[in-house]
Short mmCIF file of C-alpha atoms in Angstrom, two decimals:
data_model
loop_
_atom_site.label_atom_id
_atom_site.label_comp_id
_atom_site.label_asym_id
_atom_site.label_seq_id
_atom_site.Cartn_x
_atom_site.Cartn_y
_atom_site.Cartn_z
CA MET A 263 41.80 -37.77 -8.71
CA ASP A 264 43.78 -37.32 -5.49
CA ASP A 265 41.34 -34.63 -4.41
CA ASP A 266 38.43 -36.97 -5.06
CA ASN A 267 40.12 -39.61 -2.91
CA ALA A 268 40.68 -37.05 -0.17
CA GLU A 269 36.97 -36.20 -0.14
CA THR A 270 36.15 -39.90 0.01
CA ARG A 271 38.35 -40.23 3.09
CA GLY A 272 36.58 -37.25 4.72
CA GLU A 273 39.53 -34.89 4.22
CA GLN A 274 39.07 -31.29 3.01
CA PRO A 275 40.48 -30.27 -0.38
CA GLN A 276 43.68 -28.23 -0.06
CA GLU A 277 42.19 -24.95 -1.32
CA PHE A 278 39.63 -24.94 1.54
CA VAL A 279 42.12 -25.75 4.26
CA ALA A 280 44.34 -22.76 3.65
CA GLY A 281 42.73 -19.53 4.79
CA ASP A 282 39.34 -21.11 5.51
CA LEU A 283 38.87 -18.99 8.65
CA THR A 284 39.42 -15.79 6.68
CA PHE A 285 37.09 -17.01 3.96
CA TYR A 286 34.24 -17.83 6.31
CA ARG A 287 34.70 -14.63 8.34
CA ASP A 288 34.53 -12.54 5.17
CA PHE A 289 31.45 -14.48 4.10
CA PHE A 290 29.93 -13.94 7.56
CA ASP A 291 30.68 -10.20 7.58
CA SER A 292 29.42 -9.55 4.03
CA ALA A 293 26.06 -11.33 4.47
CA PRO A 294 23.03 -9.06 3.86
CA ASP A 295 21.39 -10.23 7.10
CA MET A 296 22.53 -9.20 10.58
CA PHE A 297 24.04 -11.96 12.76
CA ALA A 298 25.01 -12.19 16.42
CA SER A 299 25.89 -14.86 18.95
CA ILE A 300 24.44 -14.08 22.40
CA ARG A 301 25.71 -15.72 25.59
CA ALA A 302 23.05 -17.74 27.41
CA GLN A 303 24.15 -16.89 30.95
CA ASP A 304 23.96 -13.07 30.75
CA ALA A 305 22.24 -12.21 27.40
CA LYS A 306 25.29 -10.25 26.19
CA ILE A 307 26.59 -10.18 22.67
CA LYS A 308 29.42 -12.69 22.22
CA PHE A 309 30.14 -12.00 18.54
CA CYS A 310 28.44 -10.27 15.58
CA ASN A 311 29.01 -9.60 11.91
CA LEU A 312 29.92 -6.25 10.34
CA THR A 313 26.47 -5.99 8.76
CA LEU A 314 24.94 -5.56 12.23
CA CYS A 315 27.65 -3.05 13.15
CA ASN A 316 27.17 -0.99 10.00
CA ARG A 317 23.36 -0.94 10.23
CA LEU A 318 23.36 0.09 13.90
CA GLY A 319 26.29 2.51 13.66
CA TRP A 320 28.44 0.88 16.33
CA SER A 321 31.86 -0.74 16.01
CA ARG A 322 32.27 -4.44 16.66
CA GLU A 323 34.26 -3.66 19.80
CA GLN A 324 31.40 -1.54 21.13
CA LEU A 325 28.75 -4.19 20.43
CA ILE A 326 30.63 -7.20 21.84
CA GLY A 327 29.72 -7.43 25.52
CA ALA A 328 26.68 -5.17 25.14
CA ASP A 329 23.34 -6.23 26.65
CA ILE A 330 21.10 -7.53 23.88
CA TYR A 331 18.21 -5.33 25.08
CA SER A 332 20.30 -2.23 24.32
CA ILE A 333 19.99 -2.72 20.56
CA TYR A 334 16.20 -3.12 20.64
CA HIS A 335 13.63 -0.34 20.69
CA PRO A 336 12.06 -0.14 24.18
CA ASP A 337 8.64 -0.92 22.76
CA CYS A 338 9.98 -4.35 21.70
CA HIS A 339 11.38 -5.50 25.05
CA ALA A 340 8.26 -7.49 25.87
CA GLU A 341 8.51 -9.26 22.51
CA VAL A 342 12.23 -9.96 23.15
CA LYS A 343 11.29 -11.65 26.46
CA ARG A 344 8.64 -13.72 24.71
CA VAL A 345 11.12 -14.86 22.07
CA PHE A 346 13.65 -15.74 24.80
CA ARG A 347 11.06 -17.83 26.70
CA GLU A 348 10.16 -19.68 23.50
CA PHE A 349 13.85 -20.24 22.75
CA VAL A 350 14.46 -21.71 26.21
CA SER A 351 11.42 -23.96 25.85
CA GLU A 352 11.78 -25.07 22.23
CA GLY A 353 15.43 -24.49 21.38
CA HIS A 354 14.45 -22.08 18.61
CA ALA A 355 12.16 -19.07 18.18
CA GLU A 356 11.17 -16.35 15.73
CA SER A 357 9.35 -13.04 15.46
CA GLN A 358 7.98 -11.38 12.37
CA ALA A 359 7.94 -7.77 13.60
CA MET A 360 10.59 -6.17 15.84
CA LEU A 361 12.53 -2.90 15.87
CA LEU A 362 16.28 -2.56 16.23
CA LEU A 363 17.62 0.78 17.48
CA THR A 364 20.54 2.53 15.77
CA LYS A 365 23.18 4.67 17.44
CA ASP A 366 21.31 7.75 16.16
CA GLY A 367 18.01 6.59 17.65
CA GLU A 368 16.39 5.50 14.39
CA SER A 369 14.35 2.29 14.16
CA ILE A 370 14.92 -0.55 11.72
CA PRO A 371 11.98 -2.96 11.24
CA VAL A 372 13.27 -6.54 11.25
CA SER A 373 12.21 -10.16 11.46
CA LEU A 374 14.12 -12.42 13.85
CA ARG A 375 15.11 -16.09 13.91
CA VAL A 376 16.92 -17.63 16.90
CA SER A 377 18.63 -21.03 17.05
CA SER A 378 20.83 -22.81 19.62
CA GLU A 379 24.62 -22.83 19.88
CA LYS A 380 25.85 -25.84 21.90
CA ASP A 381 29.18 -26.97 23.34
CA ALA A 382 30.76 -30.41 22.93
CA SER A 383 28.58 -31.85 25.70
CA GLY A 384 25.38 -30.65 24.05
CA ARG A 385 24.73 -27.86 26.54
CA VAL A 386 23.26 -24.65 25.11
CA VAL A 387 25.84 -21.93 25.65
CA ALA A 388 24.52 -19.23 23.34
CA SER A 389 21.79 -18.29 20.94
CA ARG A 390 22.37 -17.41 17.32
CA SER A 391 20.19 -14.51 16.20
CA ILE A 392 19.56 -13.60 12.57
CA TRP A 393 17.80 -10.28 11.86
CA ARG A 394 16.46 -9.53 8.40
CA ASP A 395 15.66 -5.95 7.45
CA ILE A 396 12.00 -5.81 6.36
CA THR A 397 11.96 -2.09 5.54
CA ALA A 398 11.43 -2.98 1.88
CA ASP A 399 8.44 -5.12 2.82
CA HIS A 400 6.97 -2.20 4.77
CA GLU A 401 7.58 0.12 1.83
CA LEU A 402 5.88 -2.37 -0.47
CA GLU A 403 2.85 -2.55 1.84
CA ARG A 404 2.79 1.24 2.06
CA LEU A 405 2.95 1.44 -1.74
CA LYS A 406 0.08 -1.04 -2.06
CA LEU A 407 -1.95 1.00 0.44
CA ASP A 408 -1.19 4.20 -1.50
CA LEU A 409 -2.31 2.55 -4.72
CA ARG A 410 -5.55 1.39 -3.06
CA LEU A 411 -6.15 4.90 -1.74
CA GLN A 412 -5.48 6.39 -5.16
CA ALA A 413 -7.90 3.94 -6.74
CA ALA A 414 -10.53 4.77 -4.11
CA GLN A 415 -10.00 8.51 -4.66
CA LYS A 416 -10.27 8.05 -8.41
CA THR A 417 -13.53 6.16 -8.18
CA GLU A 418 -14.81 8.64 -5.58
CA SER A 419 -14.05 11.54 -7.96
CA VAL A 420 -15.87 9.82 -10.80
CA ALA A 421 -18.77 9.09 -8.41
CA LEU A 422 -19.04 12.75 -7.39
CA LEU A 423 -19.07 13.85 -11.01
CA THR A 424 -21.63 11.18 -11.90
CA ASN A 425 -23.87 12.16 -9.00
CA SER A 426 -23.87 15.80 -9.98
CA VAL A 427 -24.74 15.04 -13.59
CA ALA A 428 -27.32 12.36 -12.70
CA HIS A 429 -29.16 14.58 -10.19
CA ASP A 430 -29.73 17.40 -12.70
CA PHE A 431 -30.30 15.03 -15.62
CA ASN A 432 -32.94 12.99 -13.82
CA ASN A 433 -34.85 16.14 -12.87
CA LEU A 434 -34.87 17.15 -16.55
CA LEU A 435 -36.06 13.68 -17.53
CA VAL A 436 -38.99 13.90 -15.09
CA THR A 437 -40.10 17.04 -16.93
CA ILE A 438 -39.55 15.53 -20.41
CA ILE A 439 -41.22 12.18 -19.71
CA GLY A 440 -44.08 13.70 -17.72
CA ASN A 441 -44.98 16.39 -20.24
CA ALA A 442 -44.54 14.11 -23.26
CA GLY A 443 -46.97 11.64 -21.72
CA LEU A 444 -49.46 14.37 -20.86
CA GLY A 445 -49.25 15.80 -24.39
CA ARG A 446 -49.69 12.40 -26.01
CA ARG A 447 -52.78 11.56 -23.95
CA ALA A 448 -54.32 14.97 -24.68
CA LEU A 449 -54.23 14.37 -28.44
CA PRO A 450 -56.55 12.25 -30.61
CA SER A 451 -55.06 8.83 -31.23
CA ASN A 452 -54.83 9.53 -34.98
CA SER A 453 -52.86 12.76 -34.54
CA PRO A 454 -49.43 12.72 -36.27
CA ALA A 455 -47.98 14.33 -33.13
CA VAL A 456 -48.74 11.21 -31.05
CA LYS A 457 -45.94 9.25 -32.74
CA LYS A 458 -43.49 12.11 -32.21
CA LEU A 459 -44.36 12.40 -28.50
CA THR A 460 -44.09 8.63 -28.11
CA ASP A 461 -40.60 8.74 -29.63
CA ILE A 462 -39.68 11.48 -27.15
CA GLU A 463 -40.85 9.29 -24.25
CA VAL A 464 -38.92 6.26 -25.55
CA ALA A 465 -35.72 8.29 -26.02
CA ALA A 466 -36.06 9.84 -22.55
CA LYS A 467 -36.50 6.41 -20.96
CA GLN A 468 -33.37 5.17 -22.77
CA ALA A 469 -31.53 8.20 -21.38
CA ALA A 470 -32.83 7.26 -17.93
CA ASP A 471 -31.43 3.73 -18.38
CA LEU A 472 -28.03 5.19 -19.28
CA THR A 473 -28.12 7.36 -16.15
CA ARG A 474 -28.97 4.32 -14.03
CA GLN A 475 -25.93 2.49 -15.44
CA LEU A 476 -23.68 5.42 -14.53
CA MET A 477 -25.19 5.59 -11.05
CA THR A 478 -24.68 1.85 -10.61
CA TYR A 479 -20.98 2.37 -11.28
CA SER A 480 -20.78 5.31 -8.86
CA GLY A 481 -22.52 3.26 -6.16
CA THR A 482 -25.36 5.74 -5.63
CA ARG A 483 -28.16 3.98 -7.45
CA ARG A 484 -30.75 2.59 -5.06
CA GLY A 485 -33.37 0.04 -5.92
CA ASP A 486 -36.08 -1.72 -3.99
CA LYS A 487 -34.29 -3.12 -0.97
CA SER A 488 -35.32 -5.94 1.29
CA ILE A 489 -33.76 -8.64 3.45
CA PHE A 490 -32.85 -11.77 1.51
CA ASP A 491 -30.72 -14.89 1.90
CA LEU A 492 -27.59 -14.69 -0.25
CA SER A 493 -27.40 -18.49 -0.61
CA ASP A 494 -31.05 -18.70 -1.67
CA THR A 495 -30.45 -15.99 -4.27
CA VAL A 496 -27.66 -18.02 -5.87
CA ALA A 497 -29.73 -21.20 -5.70
CA GLU A 498 -32.76 -19.49 -7.29
CA ILE A 499 -30.83 -18.48 -10.40
CA SER A 500 -28.67 -21.61 -10.59
CA GLN A 501 -30.67 -23.03 -13.50
CA LEU A 502 -30.22 -19.81 -15.45
CA LEU A 503 -26.52 -19.87 -14.60
CA GLU A 504 -26.19 -23.44 -15.84
CA VAL A 505 -27.78 -22.54 -19.18
CA ALA A 506 -25.58 -19.47 -19.62
CA ILE A 507 -22.29 -21.07 -18.57
CA ALA A 508 -22.69 -24.82 -19.26
CA LYS A 509 -20.98 -24.83 -22.67
CA LYS A 510 -17.86 -23.13 -21.34
CA ALA A 511 -17.29 -24.46 -17.83
CA LYS A 512 -18.49 -26.72 -15.07
CA LEU A 513 -20.28 -24.94 -12.25
CA GLU A 514 -19.80 -26.08 -8.66
CA TYR A 515 -21.67 -24.68 -5.65
CA GLU A 516 -20.59 -24.49 -2.02
CA LEU A 517 -23.54 -22.66 -0.46
CA ASP A 518 -23.83 -22.20 3.29
CA GLU A 519 -26.73 -24.22 4.69
CA GLN A 520 -27.31 -21.53 7.33
CA ALA A 521 -29.02 -18.30 6.31
CA VAL A 522 -26.79 -15.46 5.05
CA PRO A 523 -29.23 -12.52 5.50
CA ILE A 524 -28.33 -9.41 3.49
CA TRP A 525 -30.18 -6.09 3.29
CA GLY A 526 -30.12 -4.89 -0.30
CA ASP A 527 -31.48 -4.92 -3.82
CA VAL A 528 -31.75 -8.58 -4.80
CA THR A 529 -32.02 -7.65 -8.50
CA GLN A 530 -28.68 -5.88 -8.37
CA LEU A 531 -27.10 -8.82 -6.55
CA ARG A 532 -28.33 -11.16 -9.29
CA GLN A 533 -26.65 -8.83 -11.79
CA VAL A 534 -23.41 -9.05 -9.79
CA ILE A 535 -23.51 -12.86 -9.83
CA MET A 536 -24.15 -12.99 -13.57
CA ASN A 537 -21.39 -10.46 -14.34
CA LEU A 538 -18.81 -12.34 -12.26
CA LEU A 539 -19.72 -15.72 -13.72
CA THR A 540 -19.71 -14.39 -17.28
CA ASN A 541 -16.19 -13.04 -16.77
CA SER A 542 -15.02 -16.32 -15.25
CA ALA A 543 -16.55 -18.30 -18.11
CA ASP A 544 -14.64 -16.18 -20.63
CA ALA A 545 -11.39 -16.81 -18.71
CA VAL A 546 -11.50 -20.62 -18.49
CA SER A 547 -10.55 -23.22 -21.08
CA ARG A 548 -13.49 -24.77 -22.87
CA GLY A 549 -14.15 -28.28 -21.61
CA SER A 550 -11.75 -28.17 -18.65
CA GLY A 551 -12.90 -24.98 -16.94
CA VAL A 552 -14.32 -25.10 -13.42
CA ILE A 553 -16.08 -22.21 -11.69
CA THR A 554 -16.90 -22.47 -7.99
CA VAL A 555 -19.48 -20.27 -6.29
CA ARG A 556 -19.32 -20.06 -2.49
CA THR A 557 -21.43 -18.25 0.09
CA GLY A 558 -21.19 -18.02 3.85
CA VAL A 559 -20.49 -15.89 6.88
CA GLU A 560 -16.96 -14.86 7.82
CA SER A 561 -15.43 -12.83 10.63
CA VAL A 562 -13.26 -10.16 8.99
CA SER A 563 -10.53 -8.34 10.93
CA ARG A 564 -9.49 -4.71 10.54
CA ASN A 565 -6.29 -5.69 8.71
CA ALA A 566 -8.23 -7.96 6.37
CA LEU A 567 -10.64 -5.12 5.55
CA LEU A 568 -7.73 -2.77 4.81
CA ALA A 569 -6.45 -5.29 2.28
CA THR A 570 -9.73 -5.08 0.31
CA LEU A 571 -10.70 -2.46 -2.26
CA LEU A 572 -13.42 -0.63 -0.30
CA GLY A 573 -12.81 -1.79 3.26
CA SER A 574 -10.91 1.14 4.78
CA CYS A 575 -14.10 2.74 6.17
CA LEU A 576 -15.80 -0.48 7.33
CA ARG A 577 -15.85 -1.85 10.84
CA PRO A 578 -14.47 -5.34 11.49
CA GLY A 579 -16.99 -8.05 12.31
CA ASP A 580 -19.13 -10.70 10.65
CA PHE A 581 -19.88 -10.31 6.93
CA GLY A 582 -21.81 -12.37 4.46
CA PHE A 583 -19.60 -13.30 1.51
CA LEU A 584 -20.03 -14.34 -2.10
CA GLU A 585 -16.96 -15.87 -3.74
CA VAL A 586 -16.52 -16.75 -7.41
CA ARG A 587 -13.37 -18.77 -8.17
CA ASP A 588 -12.20 -20.06 -11.56
CA ASN A 589 -9.18 -21.99 -12.88
CA GLY A 590 -8.79 -19.77 -15.92
CA ILE A 591 -5.91 -17.80 -17.44
CA GLY A 592 -5.69 -15.32 -14.56
CA LEU A 593 -4.90 -11.63 -14.67
CA THR A 594 -1.70 -9.64 -15.01
CA GLU A 595 -0.86 -7.01 -12.36
CA GLU A 596 -1.82 -4.26 -14.82
CA GLN A 597 -5.17 -5.93 -15.52
CA GLN A 598 -5.84 -6.25 -11.77
CA ARG A 599 -5.14 -2.53 -11.29
CA ARG A 600 -7.57 -1.54 -14.04
CA MET A 601 -10.19 -4.29 -13.98
CA PHE A 602 -12.85 -2.14 -12.25
CA ASP A 603 -12.26 0.94 -14.39
CA PRO A 604 -15.26 1.81 -16.59
CA PHE A 605 -14.74 0.91 -20.25
CA PHE A 606 -11.61 -1.17 -19.54
CA THR A 607 -11.93 -4.66 -21.00
CA THR A 608 -9.74 -7.51 -22.25
CA LYS A 609 -12.54 -8.89 -24.43
CA LYS A 610 -12.78 -8.18 -28.14
CA SER A 611 -16.49 -7.42 -27.92
CA GLY A 612 -16.74 -6.20 -24.32
CA HIS A 613 -17.84 -2.72 -23.27
CA GLY A 614 -16.00 -2.69 -19.94
CA LEU A 615 -18.97 -1.87 -17.69
CA GLY A 616 -19.59 -5.30 -16.13
CA LEU A 617 -17.01 -5.17 -13.33
CA ALA A 618 -17.44 -1.41 -12.96
CA ALA A 619 -21.11 -2.12 -12.20
CA VAL A 620 -20.09 -4.83 -9.71
CA LEU A 621 -17.89 -2.31 -7.88
CA GLY A 622 -20.70 0.24 -7.79
CA ILE A 623 -23.27 -2.24 -6.50
CA VAL A 624 -20.93 -3.47 -3.76
CA ARG A 625 -20.23 0.14 -2.75
CA ALA A 626 -23.96 0.93 -2.71
CA HIS A 627 -24.51 -1.99 -0.32
CA ALA A 628 -21.78 -0.75 2.08
CA GLY A 629 -19.67 -3.77 1.22
CA THR A 630 -16.16 -4.45 -0.05
CA LEU A 631 -14.32 -6.92 -2.26
CA SER A 632 -10.95 -8.58 -2.79
CA VAL A 633 -9.26 -10.01 -5.87
CA SER A 634 -6.66 -12.77 -5.98
CA SER A 635 -5.25 -13.83 -9.34
CA GLN A 636 -2.18 -15.39 -10.90
CA ARG A 637 -1.45 -16.00 -14.54
CA GLU A 638 -2.44 -19.51 -15.66
CA GLN A 639 -3.73 -20.32 -12.16
CA GLY A 640 -7.10 -18.61 -12.10
CA THR A 641 -8.88 -15.77 -10.35
CA THR A 642 -10.89 -15.46 -7.15
CA ILE A 643 -13.17 -12.50 -6.50
CA LYS A 644 -14.71 -12.33 -3.04
CA LEU A 645 -17.46 -9.88 -2.10
CA PHE A 646 -18.31 -8.99 1.50
CA PHE A 647 -21.67 -7.56 2.62
CA PRO A 648 -22.78 -6.46 6.11
CA LEU A 649 -25.18 -8.95 7.64
CA SER A 650 -28.75 -7.92 8.40
CA ALA A 651 -29.70 -8.31 12.04
CA GLN A 652 -33.30 -9.06 11.08
CA ALA A 653 -34.79 -12.24 9.73
CA CYS A 654 -35.80 -12.38 6.09
CA GLU A 655 -39.34 -11.04 6.05
CA ALA A 656 -41.56 -9.71 3.31
CA ARG A 657 -43.19 -6.31 3.60
CA PRO A 658 -46.94 -6.40 4.38
CA ARG A 659 -49.19 -6.71 1.36
CA ARG A 660 -51.42 -3.75 0.71
CA ARG A 661 -54.80 -3.11 -0.85
CA ARG A 662 -54.73 -0.99 -4.02
CA ALA A 663 -58.40 0.13 -4.10
CA HIS A 664 -57.88 3.76 -3.02
CA GLU A 665 -58.72 6.38 -5.66
CA LEU A 666 -56.78 9.63 -6.04
CA ASP A 667 -59.74 11.77 -7.11
CA ASN A 668 -60.06 14.82 -4.80
CA GLN A 669 -57.08 13.76 -2.70
CA HIS A 670 -54.79 16.58 -1.58
CA PHE A 671 -51.03 16.10 -2.01
CA MET A 672 -48.20 18.43 -1.13
CA VAL A 673 -45.50 18.27 -3.83
CA VAL A 674 -42.12 19.33 -2.44
CA ASP A 675 -39.15 19.82 -4.79
CA ASP A 676 -36.61 22.60 -5.28
CA GLU A 677 -36.85 22.27 -9.10
CA LYS A 678 -39.75 24.36 -10.45
CA LEU A 679 -40.00 22.37 -13.70
CA VAL A 680 -40.28 19.11 -11.77
CA ARG A 681 -43.04 20.50 -9.54
CA ALA A 682 -44.92 21.74 -12.60
CA ALA A 683 -44.69 18.40 -14.42
CA VAL A 684 -45.81 16.45 -11.34
CA ARG A 685 -48.67 18.89 -10.74
CA ARG A 686 -49.97 18.36 -14.29
CA MET A 687 -49.74 14.55 -14.00
CA LEU A 688 -51.62 14.58 -10.67
CA GLU A 689 -54.23 17.13 -11.65
CA GLU A 690 -55.04 14.97 -14.67
CA LYS A 691 -56.17 12.34 -12.12
CA GLY A 692 -58.19 14.80 -10.06
CA VAL A 693 -55.59 15.41 -7.33
CA VAL A 694 -55.46 18.75 -5.54
CA VAL A 695 -51.79 19.89 -5.43
CA THR A 696 -49.98 22.32 -3.15
CA GLU A 697 -46.41 23.08 -4.21
CA CYS A 698 -43.47 23.73 -1.84
CA GLU A 699 -39.90 24.48 -2.90
CA ASP A 700 -38.05 22.88 0.04
CA GLY A 701 -38.48 20.99 3.31
CA LEU A 702 -38.74 24.10 5.47
CA GLU A 703 -41.61 25.51 3.43
CA ALA A 704 -43.29 22.10 3.48
CA ILE A 705 -43.29 22.03 7.29
CA THR A 706 -44.63 25.57 7.48
CA MET A 707 -47.33 24.79 4.91
CA PHE A 708 -48.33 21.56 6.68
CA ASP A 709 -48.71 23.41 9.97
CA ALA A 710 -51.11 25.79 8.18
CA ILE A 711 -53.20 23.38 6.06
CA GLY A 712 -52.28 19.94 7.44
CA GLU A 713 -55.87 18.93 8.19
CA SER A 714 -56.73 18.93 4.48
CA VAL A 715 -53.53 17.17 3.29
CA THR A 716 -53.90 13.45 2.57
CA GLY A 717 -50.32 12.78 1.46
CA VAL A 718 -46.88 14.26 0.72
CA LEU A 719 -44.60 13.69 -2.28
CA MET A 720 -41.16 15.06 -1.41
CA ASP A 721 -37.69 15.16 -2.95
CA ILE A 722 -34.73 14.13 -0.76
CA SER A 723 -31.98 16.49 -2.00
CA MET A 724 -33.10 20.06 -1.32
CA PRO A 725 -31.57 23.24 0.18
CA ARG A 726 -32.45 24.71 3.60
CA ARG A 727 -34.00 21.46 4.86
CA ASP A 728 -33.69 18.19 2.92
CA GLY A 729 -36.36 15.55 2.47
CA ILE A 730 -35.10 13.20 5.20
CA ALA A 731 -35.14 15.91 7.88
CA ALA A 732 -38.53 17.20 6.71
CA TYR A 733 -39.93 13.64 6.66
CA GLN A 734 -38.89 13.11 10.27
CA THR A 735 -40.54 16.38 11.34
CA LEU A 736 -43.76 15.62 9.45
CA ARG A 737 -43.83 12.12 10.92
CA ASP A 738 -43.69 13.65 14.39
CA ARG A 739 -46.61 15.90 13.44
CA GLU A 740 -48.69 13.08 11.95
CA PRO A 741 -47.53 9.48 12.55
CA LYS A 742 -49.81 7.95 9.89
CA LEU A 743 -49.41 10.57 7.15
CA PRO A 744 -48.66 8.84 3.79
CA ILE A 745 -45.29 10.15 2.61
CA VAL A 746 -43.46 9.35 -0.64
CA LEU A 747 -39.80 10.33 -0.84
CA MET A 748 -38.37 10.72 -4.34
CA SER A 749 -34.83 11.13 -5.64
CA GLY A 750 -32.59 10.57 -8.60
CA LEU A 751 -29.71 9.65 -6.32
CA SER A 752 -30.45 8.29 -2.88
CA SER A 753 -33.04 6.37 -0.92
CA PRO A 754 -34.60 6.87 2.51
CA PRO A 755 -32.91 5.26 5.52
CA ALA A 756 -33.26 1.49 5.58
CA ASP A 757 -34.62 1.47 9.14
CA ALA A 758 -37.33 3.95 8.19
CA MET A 759 -38.39 1.86 5.19
CA ASN A 760 -38.62 -1.22 7.41
CA SER A 761 -40.44 0.36 10.33
CA ASP A 762 -42.69 2.95 8.70
CA PRO A 763 -45.67 1.39 6.84
CA ALA A 764 -46.75 4.83 5.58
CA LEU A 765 -43.44 5.55 3.80
CA ARG A 766 -42.73 4.91 0.11
CA PHE A 767 -39.88 5.68 -2.26
CA LEU A 768 -40.07 6.79 -5.91
CA ALA A 769 -36.93 6.81 -8.08
CA LYS A 770 -36.50 9.63 -10.60
CA PRO A 771 -37.14 9.78 -13.46
CA PHE A 772 -40.63 8.30 -13.55
CA GLU A 773 -43.62 8.33 -15.87
CA GLY A 774 -47.18 9.22 -14.91
CA ARG A 775 -48.36 5.63 -14.43
CA THR A 776 -45.53 4.86 -11.98
CA LEU A 777 -46.23 8.06 -10.06
CA ILE A 778 -49.94 7.30 -9.75
CA ASP A 779 -49.35 3.66 -8.73
CA THR A 780 -46.93 4.75 -6.02
CA LEU A 781 -49.33 7.31 -4.55
CA VAL A 782 -52.23 4.84 -4.64
CA ASP A 783 -50.06 2.32 -2.81
CA ALA A 784 -49.09 4.93 -0.21
CA LEU A 785 -52.73 5.80 0.49
CA ALA A 786 -53.89 2.19 0.72
CA GLU A 787 -54.44 0.69 4.19
CA PRO A 788 -52.56 -2.51 5.13
CA SER A 789 -54.56 -5.56 4.16
CA GLU A 790 -56.40 -7.40 6.88
CA GLU A 791 -54.68 -10.61 5.83
CA GLY A 792 -51.30 -9.01 6.80
#
């Protein structure tokens, strides 16, 4: 009771009066942060705690009276001056990244906070500096970076394996699909073998679909690319999105009114949007769930790119973005680490390829993505795509009246079985075919018989000279020569597809009808209507 009365009168309890100086000094010296009082008139250390002494390797006697600049790394002196100017102006200051220098010459990364120490008249006589060791924060950032690099290396390894398998597999499928179709058409319609050959074609096409899914994950699948507005793409499928999601969540749109021009495969981007929204819809509570879809243009710094999953190789600048945000159950740290792994899923009936496909499509479009999620607070996935410098324009329409009969095509591919299957499909339509096994032979052959050649069908991935290099040489020889590049993996350069009206692309595997349609389109002149 007496103690309570003493506190009421403003007096200190007895146990705090006795030895209070020793108590507070011990508390001061054992603090985890480093403290020092620095005289205002000469910037010398007036007093410091043992934590600062122990971390720097100097005794208290050695540090007291030392110039404050002596404990900083020389590279930080400019920052020290800036902090001092701010302290003089504002009475307080701070810095998030500085380096203290130990007696042995090692650096300690620290953050700094400075406040005023005043005398009885209110005059500032010293500054109180508090340094906090942020080595652990740096180690955490380094660990996060290592984990991102490991994830990138893992996906890159899977991509390399997928590419190798897909390249050879698609070449085999060209042979299977092509010859099965030729055999089926050569037989009477009532032949029992027709059904068997049809089943072979169907199974081969299903195998091709599986390969395309794997290539989508690896980021090497290419589709028909054009320039499109990202906001318009979301708006165009909004009705479909409402139907698919309406029973689970409310959809809100924040679409940039200005164009967000992206160069890419609009079909794949629609798939990305649907996959992200389907995942969000599964994560929200029925009836109270809200999913927000945003688009726009954002300036992204180098540091911001490094914090994304695929941004380490991208240049900072303006990017178009697509953001899908929900207020659902969120993801654990383990789920965030594995969410883009193929076949990883938290759904009872999921197959785990949805987000893996998103990652592959973003990679194929030279983009990147970030994920932010907390349990019971929702998830935000933000995709970034390089902006197209060109306006959204459609390719010129073309006439399709050109016949292939008696046309002369060079077929260039390093796989003999592929060349043979393509030859048979073209010769069935009356095309004269000259085979070449690589780009170098194609150039030599064109120099010899070029006057009779009306078009070239050429693979991209070949030894000695690949299809891109051979295309460029042939284009120099004959600027208007119809050329079709084909591949099971890659596509021709985007600038060439935009600027060269005589260039086409054919994805492997393909059936005879697709091959013929592509060659007819390549031979057709641009329509007069434009």
